[in-house]
JSON list of C-alpha atoms in Angstrom, two decimals:
[
{"chain": "A", "resi": 122, "resn": "UNK", "atom": "CA", "xyz": [-70.20, -77.80, 29.14]},
{"chain": "A", "resi": 123, "resn": "UNK", "atom": "CA", "xyz": [-66.89, -77.39, 27.32]},
{"chain": "A", "resi": 124, "resn": "UNK", "atom": "CA", "xyz": [-66.46, -79.72, 24.36]},
{"chain": "A", "resi": 125, "resn": "UNK", "atom": "CA", "xyz": [-63.74, -80.31, 21.80]},
{"chain": "A", "resi": 126, "resn": "UNK", "atom": "CA", "xyz": [-64.27, -79.67, 18.10]},
{"chain": "A", "resi": 127, "resn": "UNK", "atom": "CA", "xyz": [-64.39, -83.44, 17.54]},
{"chain": "A", "resi": 128, "resn": "UNK", "atom": "CA", "xyz": [-67.11, -83.83, 20.18]},
{"chain": "A", "resi": 129, "resn": "UNK", "atom": "CA", "xyz": [-69.16, -81.03, 18.58]},
{"chain": "A", "resi": 130, "resn": "UNK", "atom": "CA", "xyz": [-68.71, -82.71, 15.19]},
{"chain": "A", "resi": 131, "resn": "UNK", "atom": "CA", "xyz": [-70.05, -86.01, 16.58]},
{"chain": "A", "resi": 132, "resn": "UNK", "atom": "CA", "xyz": [-73.06, -84.25, 18.10]},
{"chain": "A", "resi": 133, "resn": "UNK", "atom": "CA", "xyz": [-73.69, -82.37, 14.85]},
{"chain": "A", "resi": 134, "resn": "UNK", "atom": "CA", "xyz": [-73.73, -85.66, 12.92]},
{"chain": "A", "resi": 135, "resn": "UNK", "atom": "CA", "xyz": [-76.13, -87.25, 15.43]},
{"chain": "A", "resi": 136, "resn": "UNK", "atom": "CA", "xyz": [-78.55, -84.31, 15.28]},
{"chain": "A", "resi": 137, "resn": "UNK", "atom": "CA", "xyz": [-78.38, -84.20, 11.48]},
{"chain": "A", "resi": 138, "resn": "UNK", "atom": "CA", "xyz": [-79.10, -87.94, 11.38]},
{"chain": "A", "resi": 139, "resn": "UNK", "atom": "CA", "xyz": [-82.10, -87.51, 13.70]},
{"chain": "A", "resi": 140, "resn": "UNK", "atom": "CA", "xyz": [-83.48, -84.64, 11.63]},
{"chain": "A", "resi": 141, "resn": "UNK", "atom": "CA", "xyz": [-83.11, -86.68, 8.45]},
{"chain": "A", "resi": 142, "resn": "UNK", "atom": "CA", "xyz": [-85.11, -89.48, 10.08]},
{"chain": "A", "resi": 143, "resn": "UNK", "atom": "CA", "xyz": [-88.14, -87.20, 10.61]},
{"chain": "A", "resi": 144, "resn": "UNK", "atom": "CA", "xyz": [-88.13, -85.18, 7.41]},
{"chain": "A", "resi": 145, "resn": "UNK", "atom": "CA", "xyz": [-86.52, -84.33, 4.08]},
{"chain": "A", "resi": 146, "resn": "UNK", "atom": "CA", "xyz": [-82.75, -84.30, 3.82]},
{"chain": "A", "resi": 147, "resn": "UNK", "atom": "CA", "xyz": [-80.81, -81.37, 5.26]},
{"chain": "A", "resi": 148, "resn": "UNK", "atom": "CA", "xyz": [-78.12, -79.50, 3.34]},
{"chain": "A", "resi": 149, "resn": "UNK", "atom": "CA", "xyz": [-75.06, -81.59, 2.61]},
{"chain": "A", "resi": 150, "resn": "UNK", "atom": "CA", "xyz": [-72.60, -79.30, 4.41]},
{"chain": "A", "resi": 151, "resn": "UNK", "atom": "CA", "xyz": [-70.97, -81.31, 7.19]},
{"chain": "A", "resi": 152, "resn": "UNK", "atom": "CA", "xyz": [-68.54, -80.35, 9.94]},
{"chain": "A", "resi": 153, "resn": "UNK", "atom": "CA", "xyz": [-65.04, -80.59, 8.57]},
{"chain": "A", "resi": 154, "resn": "UNK", "atom": "CA", "xyz": [-66.19, -79.17, 5.27]},
{"chain": "A", "resi": 155, "resn": "UNK", "atom": "CA", "xyz": [-65.82, -75.42, 5.91]},
{"chain": "A", "resi": 156, "resn": "UNK", "atom": "CA", "xyz": [-65.55, -74.76, 2.20]},
{"chain": "A", "resi": 157, "resn": "UNK", "atom": "CA", "xyz": [-69.28, -75.56, 1.97]},
{"chain": "A", "resi": 158, "resn": "UNK", "atom": "CA", "xyz": [-70.60, -72.89, 4.36]},
{"chain": "A", "resi": 159, "resn": "UNK", "atom": "CA", "xyz": [-67.81, -71.67, 6.64]},
{"chain": "A", "resi": 160, "resn": "UNK", "atom": "CA", "xyz": [-69.55, -72.75, 9.89]},
{"chain": "A", "resi": 161, "resn": "UNK", "atom": "CA", "xyz": [-67.76, -74.74, 12.59]},
{"chain": "A", "resi": 162, "resn": "UNK", "atom": "CA", "xyz": [-69.09, -77.94, 14.19]},
{"chain": "A", "resi": 163, "resn": "UNK", "atom": "CA", "xyz": [-70.66, -76.12, 17.16]},
{"chain": "A", "resi": 164, "resn": "UNK", "atom": "CA", "xyz": [-72.57, -73.85, 14.78]},
{"chain": "A", "resi": 165, "resn": "UNK", "atom": "CA", "xyz": [-73.75, -76.93, 12.88]},
{"chain": "A", "resi": 166, "resn": "UNK", "atom": "CA", "xyz": [-75.11, -78.36, 16.15]},
{"chain": "A", "resi": 167, "resn": "UNK", "atom": "CA", "xyz": [-77.12, -75.16, 16.66]},
{"chain": "A", "resi": 168, "resn": "UNK", "atom": "CA", "xyz": [-78.35, -75.04, 13.05]},
{"chain": "A", "resi": 169, "resn": "UNK", "atom": "CA", "xyz": [-79.41, -78.68, 12.88]},
{"chain": "A", "resi": 170, "resn": "UNK", "atom": "CA", "xyz": [-80.87, -78.66, 16.38]},
{"chain": "A", "resi": 171, "resn": "UNK", "atom": "CA", "xyz": [-83.14, -75.75, 15.46]},
{"chain": "A", "resi": 172, "resn": "UNK", "atom": "CA", "xyz": [-84.12, -77.61, 12.29]},
{"chain": "A", "resi": 173, "resn": "UNK", "atom": "CA", "xyz": [-84.88, -80.75, 14.32]},
{"chain": "A", "resi": 174, "resn": "UNK", "atom": "CA", "xyz": [-86.93, -78.72, 16.82]},
{"chain": "A", "resi": 175, "resn": "UNK", "atom": "CA", "xyz": [-88.97, -77.22, 13.98]},
{"chain": "A", "resi": 176, "resn": "UNK", "atom": "CA", "xyz": [-89.55, -80.65, 12.44]},
{"chain": "A", "resi": 177, "resn": "UNK", "atom": "CA", "xyz": [-90.62, -82.05, 15.81]},
{"chain": "A", "resi": 178, "resn": "UNK", "atom": "CA", "xyz": [-93.03, -79.14, 16.35]},
{"chain": "A", "resi": 179, "resn": "UNK", "atom": "CA", "xyz": [-94.49, -79.72, 12.89]},
{"chain": "A", "resi": 180, "resn": "UNK", "atom": "CA", "xyz": [-94.95, -83.42, 13.71]},
{"chain": "A", "resi": 181, "resn": "UNK", "atom": "CA", "xyz": [-96.77, -82.45, 16.92]},
{"chain": "A", "resi": 182, "resn": "UNK", "atom": "CA", "xyz": [-99.14, -80.20, 14.98]},
{"chain": "A", "resi": 183, "resn": "UNK", "atom": "CA", "xyz": [-99.62, -82.73, 12.20]},
{"chain": "A", "resi": 184, "resn": "UNK", "atom": "CA", "xyz": [-100.35, -85.67, 14.51]},
{"chain": "A", "resi": 185, "resn": "UNK", "atom": "CA", "xyz": [-102.52, -83.93, 17.12]},
{"chain": "A", "resi": 186, "resn": "UNK", "atom": "CA", "xyz": [-106.24, -84.58, 17.11]},
{"chain": "A", "resi": 187, "resn": "UNK", "atom": "CA", "xyz": [-106.97, -80.96, 18.06]},
{"chain": "A", "resi": 188, "resn": "UNK", "atom": "CA", "xyz": [-105.27, -77.59, 18.39]},
{"chain": "A", "resi": 189, "resn": "UNK", "atom": "CA", "xyz": [-105.55, -77.94, 22.16]},
{"chain": "A", "resi": 190, "resn": "UNK", "atom": "CA", "xyz": [-103.71, -81.26, 22.11]},
{"chain": "A", "resi": 191, "resn": "UNK", "atom": "CA", "xyz": [-100.98, -79.77, 19.91]},
{"chain": "A", "resi": 192, "resn": "UNK", "atom": "CA", "xyz": [-100.69, -76.74, 22.19]},
{"chain": "A", "resi": 193, "resn": "UNK", "atom": "CA", "xyz": [-100.33, -78.98, 25.26]},
{"chain": "A", "resi": 194, "resn": "UNK", "atom": "CA", "xyz": [-97.66, -81.16, 23.61]},
{"chain": "A", "resi": 195, "resn": "UNK", "atom": "CA", "xyz": [-95.71, -78.18, 22.28]},
{"chain": "A", "resi": 196, "resn": "UNK", "atom": "CA", "xyz": [-96.13, -76.16, 25.49]},
{"chain": "A", "resi": 197, "resn": "UNK", "atom": "CA", "xyz": [-96.44, -77.71, 28.95]},
{"chain": "A", "resi": 198, "resn": "UNK", "atom": "CA", "xyz": [-95.31, -81.22, 27.94]},
{"chain": "A", "resi": 199, "resn": "UNK", "atom": "CA", "xyz": [-92.30, -79.82, 26.06]},
{"chain": "A", "resi": 200, "resn": "UNK", "atom": "CA", "xyz": [-91.36, -77.62, 29.04]},
{"chain": "A", "resi": 201, "resn": "UNK", "atom": "CA", "xyz": [-91.52, -80.62, 31.39]},
{"chain": "A", "resi": 202, "resn": "UNK", "atom": "CA", "xyz": [-89.22, -82.65, 29.11]},
{"chain": "A", "resi": 203, "resn": "UNK", "atom": "CA", "xyz": [-86.81, -79.73, 28.74]},
{"chain": "A", "resi": 204, "resn": "UNK", "atom": "CA", "xyz": [-86.72, -79.17, 32.49]},
{"chain": "A", "resi": 205, "resn": "UNK", "atom": "CA", "xyz": [-85.93, -82.84, 33.09]},
{"chain": "A", "resi": 206, "resn": "UNK", "atom": "CA", "xyz": [-83.10, -82.71, 30.53]},
{"chain": "A", "resi": 207, "resn": "UNK", "atom": "CA", "xyz": [-81.64, -79.61, 32.18]},
{"chain": "A", "resi": 208, "resn": "UNK", "atom": "CA", "xyz": [-81.80, -81.20, 35.62]},
{"chain": "A", "resi": 209, "resn": "UNK", "atom": "CA", "xyz": [-80.08, -84.34, 34.36]},
{"chain": "A", "resi": 210, "resn": "UNK", "atom": "CA", "xyz": [-77.35, -82.27, 32.68]},
{"chain": "A", "resi": 211, "resn": "UNK", "atom": "CA", "xyz": [-76.80, -80.27, 35.88]},
{"chain": "A", "resi": 212, "resn": "UNK", "atom": "CA", "xyz": [-76.20, -83.49, 37.83]},
{"chain": "A", "resi": 213, "resn": "UNK", "atom": "CA", "xyz": [-73.51, -84.68, 35.42]}
]
């Protein structure tokens, strides 16, 4: 889905905010501050999304009562949720 730089910047801020809610603060570099790291807003979305995914996976492992429960949540359950998101995006 094509997005403008401003739309990517909004998404990057939302993902960064979500990641900060579930773990320690992320680096301070924000879209619009290329002097900090040189990445654009779309690259920030990718970076922070991968950070959020890792934090979520760690929460799954940390909160599961067994390795099997963690494996189910991080595997089949995750794949079901991802499939539903992709289907919803395809309809839009």
